[in-house]
mmCIF file of C-alpha atoms in Angstrom:
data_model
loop_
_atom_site.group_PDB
_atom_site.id
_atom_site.type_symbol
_atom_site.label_atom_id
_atom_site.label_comp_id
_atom_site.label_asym_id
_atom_site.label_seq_id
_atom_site.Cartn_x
_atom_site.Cartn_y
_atom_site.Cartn_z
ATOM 1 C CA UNK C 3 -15.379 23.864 13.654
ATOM 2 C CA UNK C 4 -12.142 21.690 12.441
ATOM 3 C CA UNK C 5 -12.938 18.975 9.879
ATOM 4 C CA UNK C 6 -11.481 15.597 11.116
ATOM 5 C CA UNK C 7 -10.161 12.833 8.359
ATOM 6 C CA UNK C 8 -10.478 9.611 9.895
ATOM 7 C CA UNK C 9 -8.170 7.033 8.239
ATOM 8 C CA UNK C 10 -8.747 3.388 8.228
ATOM 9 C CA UNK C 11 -6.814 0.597 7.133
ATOM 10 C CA UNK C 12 -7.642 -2.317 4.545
ATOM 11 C CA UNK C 13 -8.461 -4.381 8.021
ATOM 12 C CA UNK C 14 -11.115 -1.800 8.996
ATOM 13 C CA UNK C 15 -8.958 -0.586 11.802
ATOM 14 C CA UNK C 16 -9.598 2.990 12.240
ATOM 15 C CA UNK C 17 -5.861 5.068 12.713
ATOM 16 C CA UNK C 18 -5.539 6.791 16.008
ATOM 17 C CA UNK C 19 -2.205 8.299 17.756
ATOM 18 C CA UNK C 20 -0.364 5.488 16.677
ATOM 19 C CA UNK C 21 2.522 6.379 14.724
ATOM 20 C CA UNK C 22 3.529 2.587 12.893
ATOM 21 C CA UNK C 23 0.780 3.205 10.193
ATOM 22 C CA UNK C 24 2.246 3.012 7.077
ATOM 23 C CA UNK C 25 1.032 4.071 2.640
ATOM 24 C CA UNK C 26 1.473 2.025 -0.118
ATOM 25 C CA UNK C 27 1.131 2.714 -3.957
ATOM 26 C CA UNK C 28 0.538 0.021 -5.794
ATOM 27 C CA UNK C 29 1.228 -0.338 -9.838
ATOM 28 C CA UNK C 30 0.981 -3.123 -12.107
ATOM 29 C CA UNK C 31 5.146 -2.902 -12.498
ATOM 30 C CA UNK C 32 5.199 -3.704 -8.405
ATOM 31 C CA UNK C 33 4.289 -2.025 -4.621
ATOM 32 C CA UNK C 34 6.017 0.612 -3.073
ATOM 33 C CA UNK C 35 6.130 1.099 0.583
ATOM 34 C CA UNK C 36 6.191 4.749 2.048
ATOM 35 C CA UNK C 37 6.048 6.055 6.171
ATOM 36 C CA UNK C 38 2.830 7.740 6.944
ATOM 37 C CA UNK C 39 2.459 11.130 5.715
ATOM 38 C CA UNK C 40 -0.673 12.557 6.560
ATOM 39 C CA UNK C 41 -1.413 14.583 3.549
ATOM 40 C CA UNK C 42 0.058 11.916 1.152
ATOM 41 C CA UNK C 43 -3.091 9.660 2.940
ATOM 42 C CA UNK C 44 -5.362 11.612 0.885
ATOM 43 C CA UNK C 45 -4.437 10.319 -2.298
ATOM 44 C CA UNK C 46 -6.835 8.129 -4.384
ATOM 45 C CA UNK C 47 -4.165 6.306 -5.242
ATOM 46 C CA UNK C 48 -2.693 5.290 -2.076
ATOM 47 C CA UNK C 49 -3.478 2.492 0.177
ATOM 48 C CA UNK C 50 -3.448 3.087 3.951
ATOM 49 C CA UNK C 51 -2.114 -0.079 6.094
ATOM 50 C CA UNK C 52 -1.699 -0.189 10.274
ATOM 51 C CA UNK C 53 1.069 -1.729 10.131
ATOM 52 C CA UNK C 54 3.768 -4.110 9.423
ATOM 53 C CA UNK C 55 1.149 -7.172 9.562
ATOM 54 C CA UNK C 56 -1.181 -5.875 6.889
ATOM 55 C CA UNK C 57 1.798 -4.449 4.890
ATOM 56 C CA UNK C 58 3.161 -7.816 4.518
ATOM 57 C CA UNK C 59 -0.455 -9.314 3.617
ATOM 58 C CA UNK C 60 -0.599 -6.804 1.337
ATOM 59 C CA UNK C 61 2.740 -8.290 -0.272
ATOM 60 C CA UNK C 62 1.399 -11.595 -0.159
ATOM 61 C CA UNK C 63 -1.809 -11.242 -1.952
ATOM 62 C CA UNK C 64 0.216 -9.296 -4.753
ATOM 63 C CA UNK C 65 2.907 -11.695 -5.191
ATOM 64 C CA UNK C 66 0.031 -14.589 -5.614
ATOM 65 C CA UNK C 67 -1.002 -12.155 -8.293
ATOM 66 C CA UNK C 68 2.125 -12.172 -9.837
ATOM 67 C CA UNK C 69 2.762 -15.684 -10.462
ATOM 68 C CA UNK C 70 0.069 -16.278 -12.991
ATOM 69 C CA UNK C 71 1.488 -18.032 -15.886
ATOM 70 C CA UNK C 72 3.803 -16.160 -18.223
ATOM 71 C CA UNK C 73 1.459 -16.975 -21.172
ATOM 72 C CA UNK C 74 -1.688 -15.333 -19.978
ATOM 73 C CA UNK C 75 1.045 -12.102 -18.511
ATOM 74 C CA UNK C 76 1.127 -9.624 -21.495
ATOM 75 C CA UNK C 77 4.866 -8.548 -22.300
ATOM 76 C CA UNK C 78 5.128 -5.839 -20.937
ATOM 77 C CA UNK C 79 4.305 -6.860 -17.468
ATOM 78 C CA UNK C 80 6.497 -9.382 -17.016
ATOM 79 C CA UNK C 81 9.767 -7.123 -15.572
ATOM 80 C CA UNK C 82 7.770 -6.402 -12.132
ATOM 81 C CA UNK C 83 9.764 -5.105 -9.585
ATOM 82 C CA UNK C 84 9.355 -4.150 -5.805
ATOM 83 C CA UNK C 85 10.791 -1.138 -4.502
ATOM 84 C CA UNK C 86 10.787 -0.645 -1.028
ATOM 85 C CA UNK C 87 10.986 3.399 0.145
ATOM 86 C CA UNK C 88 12.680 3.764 3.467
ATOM 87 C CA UNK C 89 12.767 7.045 5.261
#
């Protein structure tokens, strides 16, 4: 009998046939956005998102990370960039 990964986003939606799902890696130097790719889902390092509306909460939350003040930001975190990977 076939194993079967179920994947489910940071909502608690569970993925289906869908194909708008999209991965995420985040860093403490920024986020970067990736399509789905099934076996890149099975990373530990890799956050699965449904789609465009949790992807950009995603954002959100981080960049309200970001802007703590500059004095409590080590030096070395304070170049933090975004990349965005398109396909």
């Amino acid at each position: 009998m076939a194993a079967i990964t179920l994947f489910t986003c940071l909502c608690g939606v569970q993925k289906k046939t869908s194909n708008h799902w999209v991965l995420a890696k985040v860093t403490s130097r920024g986020i970067t956005f990736m399509p789905w790719d099934t076996d890149l889902a099975m990373s530990r390092d890799i956050v699965i998102l449904c789609g465009e509306g949790c992807a950009a909460s995603l954002l959100s939350r981080s960049l309200g990370d970001w802007k703590r003040p500059v004095a409590s930001v080590p030096e070395a975190a304070t170049g933090i960039e975004l990349e965005l990977a398109v396909a």
